[in-house]
PDB file of C-alpha atoms and ligand atoms in Angstrom:
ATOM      1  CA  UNK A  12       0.300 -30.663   9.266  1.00 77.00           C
ATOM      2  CA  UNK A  13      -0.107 -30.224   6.082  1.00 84.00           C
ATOM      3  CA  UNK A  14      -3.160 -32.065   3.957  1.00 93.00           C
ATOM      4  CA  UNK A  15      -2.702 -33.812   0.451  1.00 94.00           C
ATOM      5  CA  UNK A  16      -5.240 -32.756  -2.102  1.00 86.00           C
ATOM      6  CA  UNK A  17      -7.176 -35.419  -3.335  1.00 88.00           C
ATOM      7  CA  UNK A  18     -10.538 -33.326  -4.311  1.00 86.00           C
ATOM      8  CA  UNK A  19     -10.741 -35.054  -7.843  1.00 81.00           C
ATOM      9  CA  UNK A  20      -9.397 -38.348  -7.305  1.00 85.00           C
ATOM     10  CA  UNK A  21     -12.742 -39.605  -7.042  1.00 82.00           C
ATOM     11  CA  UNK A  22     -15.202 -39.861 -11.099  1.00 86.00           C
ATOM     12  CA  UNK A  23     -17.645 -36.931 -10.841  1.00 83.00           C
ATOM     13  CA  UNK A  24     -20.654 -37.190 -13.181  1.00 81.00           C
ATOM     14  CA  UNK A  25     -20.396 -33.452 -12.958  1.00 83.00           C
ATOM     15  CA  UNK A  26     -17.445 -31.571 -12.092  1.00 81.00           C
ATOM     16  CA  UNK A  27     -18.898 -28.263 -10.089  1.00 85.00           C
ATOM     17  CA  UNK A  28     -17.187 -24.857 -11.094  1.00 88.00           C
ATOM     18  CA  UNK A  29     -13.985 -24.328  -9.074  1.00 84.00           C
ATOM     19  CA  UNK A  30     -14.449 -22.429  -5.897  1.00 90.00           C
ATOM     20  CA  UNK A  31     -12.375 -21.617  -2.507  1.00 83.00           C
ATOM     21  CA  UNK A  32     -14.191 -23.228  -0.362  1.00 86.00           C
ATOM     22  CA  UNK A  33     -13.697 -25.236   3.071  1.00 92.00           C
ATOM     23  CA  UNK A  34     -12.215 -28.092   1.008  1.00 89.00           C
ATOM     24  CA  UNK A  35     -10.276 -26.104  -0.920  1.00 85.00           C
ATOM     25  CA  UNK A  36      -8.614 -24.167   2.107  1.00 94.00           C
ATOM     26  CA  UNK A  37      -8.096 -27.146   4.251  1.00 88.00           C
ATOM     27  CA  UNK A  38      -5.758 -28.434   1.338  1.00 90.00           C
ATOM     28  CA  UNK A  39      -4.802 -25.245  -0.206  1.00 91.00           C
ATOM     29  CA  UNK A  40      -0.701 -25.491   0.822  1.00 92.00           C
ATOM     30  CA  UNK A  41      -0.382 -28.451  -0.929  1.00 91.00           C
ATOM     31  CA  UNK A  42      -2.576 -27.798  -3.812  1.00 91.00           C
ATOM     32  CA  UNK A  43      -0.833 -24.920  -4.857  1.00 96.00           C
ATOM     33  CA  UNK A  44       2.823 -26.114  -4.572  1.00 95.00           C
ATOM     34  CA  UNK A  45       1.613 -29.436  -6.650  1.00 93.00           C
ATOM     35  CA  UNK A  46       0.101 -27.350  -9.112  1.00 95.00           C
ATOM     36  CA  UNK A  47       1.888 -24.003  -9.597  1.00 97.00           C
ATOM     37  CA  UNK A  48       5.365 -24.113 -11.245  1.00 98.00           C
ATOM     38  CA  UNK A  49       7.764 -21.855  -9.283  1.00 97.00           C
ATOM     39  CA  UNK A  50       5.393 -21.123  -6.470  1.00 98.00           C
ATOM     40  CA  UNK A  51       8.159 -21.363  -4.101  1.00 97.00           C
ATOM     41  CA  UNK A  52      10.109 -18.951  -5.950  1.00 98.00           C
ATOM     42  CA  UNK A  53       7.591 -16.469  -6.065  1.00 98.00           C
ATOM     43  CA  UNK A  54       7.458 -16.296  -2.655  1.00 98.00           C
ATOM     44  CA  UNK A  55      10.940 -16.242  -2.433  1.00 98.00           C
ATOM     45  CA  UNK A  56      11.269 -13.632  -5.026  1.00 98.00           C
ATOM     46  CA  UNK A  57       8.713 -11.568  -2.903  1.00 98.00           C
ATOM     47  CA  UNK A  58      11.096 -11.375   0.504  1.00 97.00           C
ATOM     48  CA  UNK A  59      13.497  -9.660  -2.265  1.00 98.00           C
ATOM     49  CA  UNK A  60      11.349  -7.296  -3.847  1.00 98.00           C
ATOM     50  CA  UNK A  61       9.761  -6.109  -0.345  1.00 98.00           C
ATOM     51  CA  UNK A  62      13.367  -4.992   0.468  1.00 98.00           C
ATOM     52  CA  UNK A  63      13.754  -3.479  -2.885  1.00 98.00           C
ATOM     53  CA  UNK A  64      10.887  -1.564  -2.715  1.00 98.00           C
ATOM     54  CA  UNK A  65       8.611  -1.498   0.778  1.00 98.00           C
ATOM     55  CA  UNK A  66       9.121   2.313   2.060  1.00 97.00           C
ATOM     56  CA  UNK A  67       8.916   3.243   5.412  1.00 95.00           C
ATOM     57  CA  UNK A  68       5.114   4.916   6.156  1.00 94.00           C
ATOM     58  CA  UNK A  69       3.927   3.352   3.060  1.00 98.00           C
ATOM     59  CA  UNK A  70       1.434  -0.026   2.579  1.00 98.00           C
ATOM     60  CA  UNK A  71       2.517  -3.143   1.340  1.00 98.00           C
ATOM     61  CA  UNK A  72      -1.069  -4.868   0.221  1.00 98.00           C
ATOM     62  CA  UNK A  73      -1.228  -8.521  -0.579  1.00 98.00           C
ATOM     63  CA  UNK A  74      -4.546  -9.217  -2.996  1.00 98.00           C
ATOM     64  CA  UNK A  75      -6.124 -12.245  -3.216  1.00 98.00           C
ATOM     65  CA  UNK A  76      -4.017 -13.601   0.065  1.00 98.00           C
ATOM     66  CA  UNK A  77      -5.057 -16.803   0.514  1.00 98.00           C
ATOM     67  CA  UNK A  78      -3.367 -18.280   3.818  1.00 96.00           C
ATOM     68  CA  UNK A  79      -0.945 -15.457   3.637  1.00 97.00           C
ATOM     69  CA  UNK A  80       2.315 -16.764   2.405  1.00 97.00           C
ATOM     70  CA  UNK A  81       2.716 -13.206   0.109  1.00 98.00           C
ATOM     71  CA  UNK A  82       1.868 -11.561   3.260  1.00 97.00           C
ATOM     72  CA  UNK A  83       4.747 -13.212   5.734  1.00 96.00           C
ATOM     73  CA  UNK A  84       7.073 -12.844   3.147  1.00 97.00           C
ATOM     74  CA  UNK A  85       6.890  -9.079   3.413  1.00 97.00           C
ATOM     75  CA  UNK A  86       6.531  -9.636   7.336  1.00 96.00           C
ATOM     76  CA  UNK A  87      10.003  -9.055   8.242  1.00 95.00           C
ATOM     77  CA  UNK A  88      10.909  -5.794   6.012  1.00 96.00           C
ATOM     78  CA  UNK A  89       7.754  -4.241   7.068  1.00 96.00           C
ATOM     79  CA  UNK A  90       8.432  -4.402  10.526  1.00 95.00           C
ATOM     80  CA  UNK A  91      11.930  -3.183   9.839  1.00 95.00           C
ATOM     81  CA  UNK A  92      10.973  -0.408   8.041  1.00 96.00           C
ATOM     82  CA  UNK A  93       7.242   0.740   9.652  1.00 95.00           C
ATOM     83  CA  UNK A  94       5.363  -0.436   6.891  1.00 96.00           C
ATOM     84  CA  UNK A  95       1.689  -1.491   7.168  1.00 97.00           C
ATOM     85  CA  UNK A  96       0.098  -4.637   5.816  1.00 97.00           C
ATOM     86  CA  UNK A  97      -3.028  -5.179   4.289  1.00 98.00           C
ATOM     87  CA  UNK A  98      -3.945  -8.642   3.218  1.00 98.00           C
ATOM     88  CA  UNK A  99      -7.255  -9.164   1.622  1.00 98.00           C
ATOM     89  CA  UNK A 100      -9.214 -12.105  -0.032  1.00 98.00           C
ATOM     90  CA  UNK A 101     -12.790 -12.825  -0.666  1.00 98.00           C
ATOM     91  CA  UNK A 102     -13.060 -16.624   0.867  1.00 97.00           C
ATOM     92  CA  UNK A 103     -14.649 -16.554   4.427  1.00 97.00           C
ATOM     93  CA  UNK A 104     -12.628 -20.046   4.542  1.00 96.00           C
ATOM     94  CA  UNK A 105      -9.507 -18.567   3.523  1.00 96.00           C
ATOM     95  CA  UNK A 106      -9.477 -15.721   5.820  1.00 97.00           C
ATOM     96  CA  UNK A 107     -10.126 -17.294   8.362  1.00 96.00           C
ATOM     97  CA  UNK A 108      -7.145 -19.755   8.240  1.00 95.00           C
ATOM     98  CA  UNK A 109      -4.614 -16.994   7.250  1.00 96.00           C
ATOM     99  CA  UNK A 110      -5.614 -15.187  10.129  1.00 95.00           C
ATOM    100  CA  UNK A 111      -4.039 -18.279  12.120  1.00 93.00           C
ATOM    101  CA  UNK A 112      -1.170 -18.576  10.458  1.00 93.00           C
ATOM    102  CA  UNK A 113      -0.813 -14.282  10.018  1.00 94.00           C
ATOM    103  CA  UNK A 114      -0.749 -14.366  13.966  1.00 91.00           C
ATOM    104  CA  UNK A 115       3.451 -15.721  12.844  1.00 84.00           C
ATOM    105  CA  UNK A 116       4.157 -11.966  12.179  1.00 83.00           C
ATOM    106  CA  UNK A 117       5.883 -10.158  15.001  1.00 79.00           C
ATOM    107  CA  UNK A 118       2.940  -8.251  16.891  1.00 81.00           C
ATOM    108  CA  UNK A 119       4.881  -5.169  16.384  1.00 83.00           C
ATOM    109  CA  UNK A 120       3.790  -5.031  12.590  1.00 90.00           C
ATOM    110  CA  UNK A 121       0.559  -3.218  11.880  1.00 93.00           C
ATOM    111  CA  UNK A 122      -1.868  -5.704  10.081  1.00 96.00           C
ATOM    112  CA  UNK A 123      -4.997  -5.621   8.696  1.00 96.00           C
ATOM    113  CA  UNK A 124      -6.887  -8.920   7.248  1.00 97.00           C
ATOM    114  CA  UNK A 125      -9.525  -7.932   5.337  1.00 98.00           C
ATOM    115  CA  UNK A 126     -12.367 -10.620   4.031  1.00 98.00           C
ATOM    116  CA  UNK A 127     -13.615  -8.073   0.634  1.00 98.00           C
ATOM    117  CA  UNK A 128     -13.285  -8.348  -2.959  1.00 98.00           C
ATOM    118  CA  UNK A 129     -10.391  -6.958  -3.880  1.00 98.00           C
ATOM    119  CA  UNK A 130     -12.818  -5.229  -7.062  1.00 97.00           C
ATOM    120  CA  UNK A 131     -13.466  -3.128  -4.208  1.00 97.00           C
ATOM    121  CA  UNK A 132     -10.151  -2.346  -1.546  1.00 97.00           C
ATOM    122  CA  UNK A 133      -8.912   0.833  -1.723  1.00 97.00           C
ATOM    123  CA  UNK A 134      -5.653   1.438  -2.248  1.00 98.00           C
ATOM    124  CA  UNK A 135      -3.791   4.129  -0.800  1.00 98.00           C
ATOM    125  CA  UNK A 136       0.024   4.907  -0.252  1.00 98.00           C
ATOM    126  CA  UNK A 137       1.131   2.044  -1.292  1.00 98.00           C
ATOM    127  CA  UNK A 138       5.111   1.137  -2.337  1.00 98.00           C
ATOM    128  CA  UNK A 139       4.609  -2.545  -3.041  1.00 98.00           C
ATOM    129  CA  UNK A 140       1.355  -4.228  -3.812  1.00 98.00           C
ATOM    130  CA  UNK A 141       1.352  -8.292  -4.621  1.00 98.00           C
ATOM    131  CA  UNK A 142      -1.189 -10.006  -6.294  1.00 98.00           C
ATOM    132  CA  UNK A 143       0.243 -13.957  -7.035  1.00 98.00           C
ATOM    133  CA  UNK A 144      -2.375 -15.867  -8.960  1.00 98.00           C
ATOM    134  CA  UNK A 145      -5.102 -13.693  -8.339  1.00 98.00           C
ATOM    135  CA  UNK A 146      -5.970 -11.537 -11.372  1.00 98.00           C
ATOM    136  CA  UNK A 147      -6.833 -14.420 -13.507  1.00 98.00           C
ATOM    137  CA  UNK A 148      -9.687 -15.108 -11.487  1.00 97.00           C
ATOM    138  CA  UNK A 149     -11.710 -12.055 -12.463  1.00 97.00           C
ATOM    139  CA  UNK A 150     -13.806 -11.410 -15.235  1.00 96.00           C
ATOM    140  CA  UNK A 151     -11.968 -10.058 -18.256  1.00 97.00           C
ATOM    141  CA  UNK A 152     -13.486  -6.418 -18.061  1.00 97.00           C
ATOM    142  CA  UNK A 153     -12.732  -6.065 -14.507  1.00 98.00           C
ATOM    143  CA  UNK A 154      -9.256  -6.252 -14.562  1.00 98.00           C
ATOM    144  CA  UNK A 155      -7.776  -3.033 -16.343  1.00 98.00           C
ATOM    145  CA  UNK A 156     -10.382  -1.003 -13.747  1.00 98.00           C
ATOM    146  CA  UNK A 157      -8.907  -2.888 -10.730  1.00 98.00           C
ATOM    147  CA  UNK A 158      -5.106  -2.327 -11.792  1.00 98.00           C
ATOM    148  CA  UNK A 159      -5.724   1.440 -12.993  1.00 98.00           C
ATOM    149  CA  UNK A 160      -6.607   1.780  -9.193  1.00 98.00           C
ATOM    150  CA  UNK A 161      -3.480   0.001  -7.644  1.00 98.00           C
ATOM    151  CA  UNK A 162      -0.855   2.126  -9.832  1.00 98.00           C
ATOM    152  CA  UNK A 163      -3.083   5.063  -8.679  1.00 98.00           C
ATOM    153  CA  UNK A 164      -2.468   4.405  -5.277  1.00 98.00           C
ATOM    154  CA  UNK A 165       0.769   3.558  -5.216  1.00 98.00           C
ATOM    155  CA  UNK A 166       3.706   5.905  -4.600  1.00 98.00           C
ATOM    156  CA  UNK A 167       6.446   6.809  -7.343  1.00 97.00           C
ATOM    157  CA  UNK A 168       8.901   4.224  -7.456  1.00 98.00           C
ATOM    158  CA  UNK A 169       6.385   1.440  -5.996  1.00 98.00           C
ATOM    159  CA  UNK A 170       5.710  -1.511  -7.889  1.00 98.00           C
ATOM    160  CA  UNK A 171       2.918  -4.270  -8.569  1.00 98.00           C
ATOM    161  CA  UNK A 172       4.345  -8.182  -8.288  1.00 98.00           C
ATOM    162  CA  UNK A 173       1.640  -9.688 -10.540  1.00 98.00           C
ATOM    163  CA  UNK A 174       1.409 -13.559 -11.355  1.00 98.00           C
ATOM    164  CA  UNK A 175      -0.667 -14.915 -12.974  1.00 98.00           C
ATOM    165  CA  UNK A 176      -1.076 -18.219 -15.239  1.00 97.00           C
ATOM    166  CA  UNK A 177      -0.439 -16.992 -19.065  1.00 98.00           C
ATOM    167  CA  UNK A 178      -1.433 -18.688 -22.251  1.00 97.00           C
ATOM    168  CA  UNK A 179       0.721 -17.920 -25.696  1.00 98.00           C
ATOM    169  CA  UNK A 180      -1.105 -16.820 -28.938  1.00 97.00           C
ATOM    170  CA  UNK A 181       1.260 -19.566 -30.979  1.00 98.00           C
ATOM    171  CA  UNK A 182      -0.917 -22.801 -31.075  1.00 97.00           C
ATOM    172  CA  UNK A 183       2.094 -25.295 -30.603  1.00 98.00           C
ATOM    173  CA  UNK A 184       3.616 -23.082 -28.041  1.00 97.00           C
ATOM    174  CA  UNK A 185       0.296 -23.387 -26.086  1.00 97.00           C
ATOM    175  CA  UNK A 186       0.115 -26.798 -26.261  1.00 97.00           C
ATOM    176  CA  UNK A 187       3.529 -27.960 -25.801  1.00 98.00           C
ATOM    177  CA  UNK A 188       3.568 -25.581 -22.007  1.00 97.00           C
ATOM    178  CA  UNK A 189       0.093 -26.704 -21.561  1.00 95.00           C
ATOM    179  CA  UNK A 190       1.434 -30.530 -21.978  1.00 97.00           C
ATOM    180  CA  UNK A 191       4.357 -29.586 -19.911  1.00 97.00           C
ATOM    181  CA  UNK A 192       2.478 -28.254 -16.760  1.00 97.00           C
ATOM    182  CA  UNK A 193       0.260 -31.427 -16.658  1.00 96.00           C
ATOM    183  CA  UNK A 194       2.960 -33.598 -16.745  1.00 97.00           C
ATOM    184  CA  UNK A 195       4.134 -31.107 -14.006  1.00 97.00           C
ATOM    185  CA  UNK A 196       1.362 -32.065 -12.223  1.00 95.00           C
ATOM    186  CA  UNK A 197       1.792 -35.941 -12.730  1.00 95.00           C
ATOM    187  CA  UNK A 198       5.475 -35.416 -12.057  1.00 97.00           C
ATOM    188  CA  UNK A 199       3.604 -34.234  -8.480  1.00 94.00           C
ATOM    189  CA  UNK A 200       1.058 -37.529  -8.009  1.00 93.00           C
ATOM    190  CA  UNK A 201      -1.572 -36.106  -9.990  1.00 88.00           C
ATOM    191  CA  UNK A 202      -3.400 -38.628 -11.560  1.00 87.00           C
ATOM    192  CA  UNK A 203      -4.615 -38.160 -15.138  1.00 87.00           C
ATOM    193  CA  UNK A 204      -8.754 -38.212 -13.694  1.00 87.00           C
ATOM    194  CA  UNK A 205      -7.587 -35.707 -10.869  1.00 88.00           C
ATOM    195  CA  UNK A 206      -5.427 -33.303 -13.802  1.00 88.00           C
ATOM    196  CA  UNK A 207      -8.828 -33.583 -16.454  1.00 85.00           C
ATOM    197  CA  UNK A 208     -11.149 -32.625 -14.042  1.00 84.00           C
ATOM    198  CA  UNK A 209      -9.472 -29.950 -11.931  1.00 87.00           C
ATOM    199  CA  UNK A 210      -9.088 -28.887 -15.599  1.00 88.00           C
ATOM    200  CA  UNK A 211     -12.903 -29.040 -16.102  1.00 85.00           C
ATOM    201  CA  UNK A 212     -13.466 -26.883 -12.777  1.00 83.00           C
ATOM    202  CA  UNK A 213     -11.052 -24.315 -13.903  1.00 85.00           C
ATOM    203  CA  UNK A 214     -12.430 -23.737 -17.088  1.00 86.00           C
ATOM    204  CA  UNK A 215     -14.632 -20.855 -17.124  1.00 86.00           C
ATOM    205  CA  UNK A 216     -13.329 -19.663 -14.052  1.00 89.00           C
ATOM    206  CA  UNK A 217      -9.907 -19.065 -14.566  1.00 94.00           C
ATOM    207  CA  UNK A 218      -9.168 -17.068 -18.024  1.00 94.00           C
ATOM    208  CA  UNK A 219      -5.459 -16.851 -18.478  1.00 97.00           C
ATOM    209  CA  UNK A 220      -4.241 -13.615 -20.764  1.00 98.00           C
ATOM    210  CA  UNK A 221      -0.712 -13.563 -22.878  1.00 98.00           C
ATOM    211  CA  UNK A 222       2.610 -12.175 -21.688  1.00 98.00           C
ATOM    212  CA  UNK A 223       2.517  -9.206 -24.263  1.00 98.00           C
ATOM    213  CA  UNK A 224      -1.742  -8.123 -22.833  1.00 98.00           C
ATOM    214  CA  UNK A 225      -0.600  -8.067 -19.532  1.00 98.00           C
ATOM    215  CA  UNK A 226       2.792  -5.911 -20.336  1.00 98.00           C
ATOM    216  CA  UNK A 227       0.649  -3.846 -22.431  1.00 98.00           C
ATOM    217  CA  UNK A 228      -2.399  -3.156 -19.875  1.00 98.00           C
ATOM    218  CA  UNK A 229       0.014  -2.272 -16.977  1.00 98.00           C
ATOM    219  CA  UNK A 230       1.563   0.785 -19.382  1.00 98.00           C
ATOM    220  CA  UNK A 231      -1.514   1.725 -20.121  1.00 98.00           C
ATOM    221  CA  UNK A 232      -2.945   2.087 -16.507  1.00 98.00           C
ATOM    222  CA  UNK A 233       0.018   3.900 -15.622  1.00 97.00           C
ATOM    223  CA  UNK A 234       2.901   2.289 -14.441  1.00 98.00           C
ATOM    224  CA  UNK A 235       6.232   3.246 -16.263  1.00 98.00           C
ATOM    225  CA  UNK A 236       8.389  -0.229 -16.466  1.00 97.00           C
ATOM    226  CA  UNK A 237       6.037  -3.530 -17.226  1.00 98.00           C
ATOM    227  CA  UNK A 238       9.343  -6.852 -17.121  1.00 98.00           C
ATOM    228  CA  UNK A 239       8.863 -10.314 -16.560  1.00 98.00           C
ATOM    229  CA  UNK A 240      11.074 -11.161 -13.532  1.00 98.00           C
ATOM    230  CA  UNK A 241      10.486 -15.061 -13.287  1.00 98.00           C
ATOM    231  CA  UNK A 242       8.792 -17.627 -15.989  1.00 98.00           C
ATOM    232  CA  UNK A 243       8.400 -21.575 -14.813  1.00 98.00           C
ATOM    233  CA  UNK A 244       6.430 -23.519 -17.762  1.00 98.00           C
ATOM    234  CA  UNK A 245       2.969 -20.904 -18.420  1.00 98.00           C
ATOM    235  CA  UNK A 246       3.219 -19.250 -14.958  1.00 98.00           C
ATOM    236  CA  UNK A 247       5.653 -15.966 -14.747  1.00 98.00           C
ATOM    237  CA  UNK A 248       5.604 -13.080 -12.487  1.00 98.00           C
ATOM    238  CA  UNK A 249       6.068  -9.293 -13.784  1.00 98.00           C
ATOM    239  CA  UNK A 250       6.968  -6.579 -11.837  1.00 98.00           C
ATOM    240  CA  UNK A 251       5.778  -3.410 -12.993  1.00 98.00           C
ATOM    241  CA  UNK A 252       6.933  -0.101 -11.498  1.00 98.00           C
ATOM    242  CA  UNK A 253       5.238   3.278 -11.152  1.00 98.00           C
TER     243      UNK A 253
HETATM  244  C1  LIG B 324      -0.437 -16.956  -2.490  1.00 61.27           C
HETATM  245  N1  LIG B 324      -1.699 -15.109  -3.481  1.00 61.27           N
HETATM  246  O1  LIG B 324      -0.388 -17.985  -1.812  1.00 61.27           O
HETATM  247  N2  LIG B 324     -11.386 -10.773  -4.327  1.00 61.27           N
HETATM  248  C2  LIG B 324     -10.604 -11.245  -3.330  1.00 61.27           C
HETATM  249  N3  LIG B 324      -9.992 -12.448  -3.385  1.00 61.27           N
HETATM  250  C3  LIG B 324     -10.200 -13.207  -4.475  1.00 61.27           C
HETATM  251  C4  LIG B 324     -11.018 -12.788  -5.549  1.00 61.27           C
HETATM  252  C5  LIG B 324     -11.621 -11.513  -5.435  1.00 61.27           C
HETATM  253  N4  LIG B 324     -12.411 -11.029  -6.411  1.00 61.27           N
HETATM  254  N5  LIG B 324     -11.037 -13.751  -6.489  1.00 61.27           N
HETATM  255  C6  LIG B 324     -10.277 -14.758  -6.031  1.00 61.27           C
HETATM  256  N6  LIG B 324      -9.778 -14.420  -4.810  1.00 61.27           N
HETATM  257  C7  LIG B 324      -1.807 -16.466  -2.914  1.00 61.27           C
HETATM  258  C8  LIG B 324      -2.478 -17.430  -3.854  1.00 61.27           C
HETATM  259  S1  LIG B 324      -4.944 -18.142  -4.916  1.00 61.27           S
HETATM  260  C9  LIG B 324      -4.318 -18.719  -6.398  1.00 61.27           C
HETATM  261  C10 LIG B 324      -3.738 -16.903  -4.463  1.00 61.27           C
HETATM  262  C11 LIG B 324      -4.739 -20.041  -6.860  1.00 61.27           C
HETATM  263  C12 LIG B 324      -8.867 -15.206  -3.967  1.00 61.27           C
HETATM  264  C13 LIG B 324      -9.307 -16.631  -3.724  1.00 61.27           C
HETATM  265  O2  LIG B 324     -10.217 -16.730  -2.652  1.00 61.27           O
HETATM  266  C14 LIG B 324      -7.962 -17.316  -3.452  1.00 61.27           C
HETATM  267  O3  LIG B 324      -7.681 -17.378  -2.084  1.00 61.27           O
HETATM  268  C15 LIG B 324      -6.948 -16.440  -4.177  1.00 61.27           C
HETATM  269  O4  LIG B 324      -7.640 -15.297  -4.645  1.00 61.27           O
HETATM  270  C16 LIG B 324      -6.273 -17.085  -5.365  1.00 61.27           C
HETATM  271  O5  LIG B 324       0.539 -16.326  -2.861  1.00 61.27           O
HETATM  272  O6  LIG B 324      -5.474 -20.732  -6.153  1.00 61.27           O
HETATM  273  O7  LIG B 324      -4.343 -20.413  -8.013  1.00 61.27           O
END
């Protein structure tokens, strides 16, 4: 069954940094539908793209994998087509959960679950690598390193599904999608304490870039199409293809 997030329904004095912990993994399904615009798209989206682009003897890698709903929506095309999966996040919590729910896949499709920082997977033959809402969580400097080293390892004509929270370099736009996720949020039964401190905890944890630096970084580590595919409010998805 799933369990409602209420982690900052109660007044904190001091609202900790964010982290994916126990707490945070026991309530992580609905947390990230009530909180993410178009999460179920994404997903969606991701079944789609797996049969676009998922070759047969290549990888499929899922990054930052949380309880594996990127993963099981490549499931089915991978085990079609030979593919293996590698699904890898750095929350003990987390891994251990998707590991339950990864046991779905067919048994036929060859799976590895791998507890690591994804600063440090290696990536090799790859056709379709996913990282949803993952990115944003590293430091600044770390990122362009991190995706030179996916395009490298990924085969002509694979791609990178990135998505990631954005911000907008326009002032009003910023605040008027900013306004429009939090009453996204309320539109979900988030309360105005839980949306202000959840805000607090993301703070310095979560640094969102614009549109136009991410489309510009993927060129520049080497892929040779950077699009958006899917916007909802300050969250998109781009696809970028080697
Ligand atoms: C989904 N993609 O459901 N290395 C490995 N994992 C990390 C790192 C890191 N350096 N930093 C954060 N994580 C998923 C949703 S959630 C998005 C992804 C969100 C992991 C972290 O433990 C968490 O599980 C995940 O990235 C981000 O499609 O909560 O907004």
């Amino acid at each position: 069954m799933i369990q409602r997030d209420q982690i900052y329904s109660e007044n904190y004095d001091l609202v900790e940094e964010f982290r994916f912990d126990q707490e945070v993994t026991a309530v992580f399904s609905d947390m990230i539908r009530r909180s993410v615009p178009g999460y179920g798209m994404v997903i969606s989206l991701l079944g789609v793209l797996a049969d676009r682009y998922l070759k047969s003897g290549t990888r499929g890698y899922d990054l930052g994998a949380s309880l594996g709903a990127s993963t099981l929506a490549m499931g089915g095309v991978a085990q079609d087509r030979g593919c293996s999966l590698i699904a890898v996040d750095n929350s003990p919590s987390m891994v251990e959960q998707c590991r339950e729910n990864l046991a779905k896949l067919n048994q036929s499709v060859e799976l590895e679950l791998r507890c690591e920082d994804v600063r440090t997977t290696t990536i090799e033959q790859a056709s379709l690598v996913t990282m949803n809402f993952t990115l944003q969580f590293l430091p600044l400097v770390e990122r362009e390193p991190l995706l030179r080293r996916i395009a490298e390892g990924t085969v002509a004509g694979g791609a990178l599904m990135l998505s990631e929270k954005v911000c907008f370099e326009n002032s009003e736009k910023q605040q008027q999608l900013e306004s429009l996720h939090h009453a996204f949020k309320r539109a979900n039964g988030y309360s105005e304490l839980e949306i202000s401190q959840k805000r607090s905890a993301l703070e310095a944890v979560l640094i969102a870039e614009t549109i136009e630096q991410h489309l510009q970084r993927l060129k520049r580590v080497g892929y040779a199409e950077a699009e958006v595919l899917f916007q909802a409010l300050n969250f998109v998805t781009i696809v970028a293809v080697r």
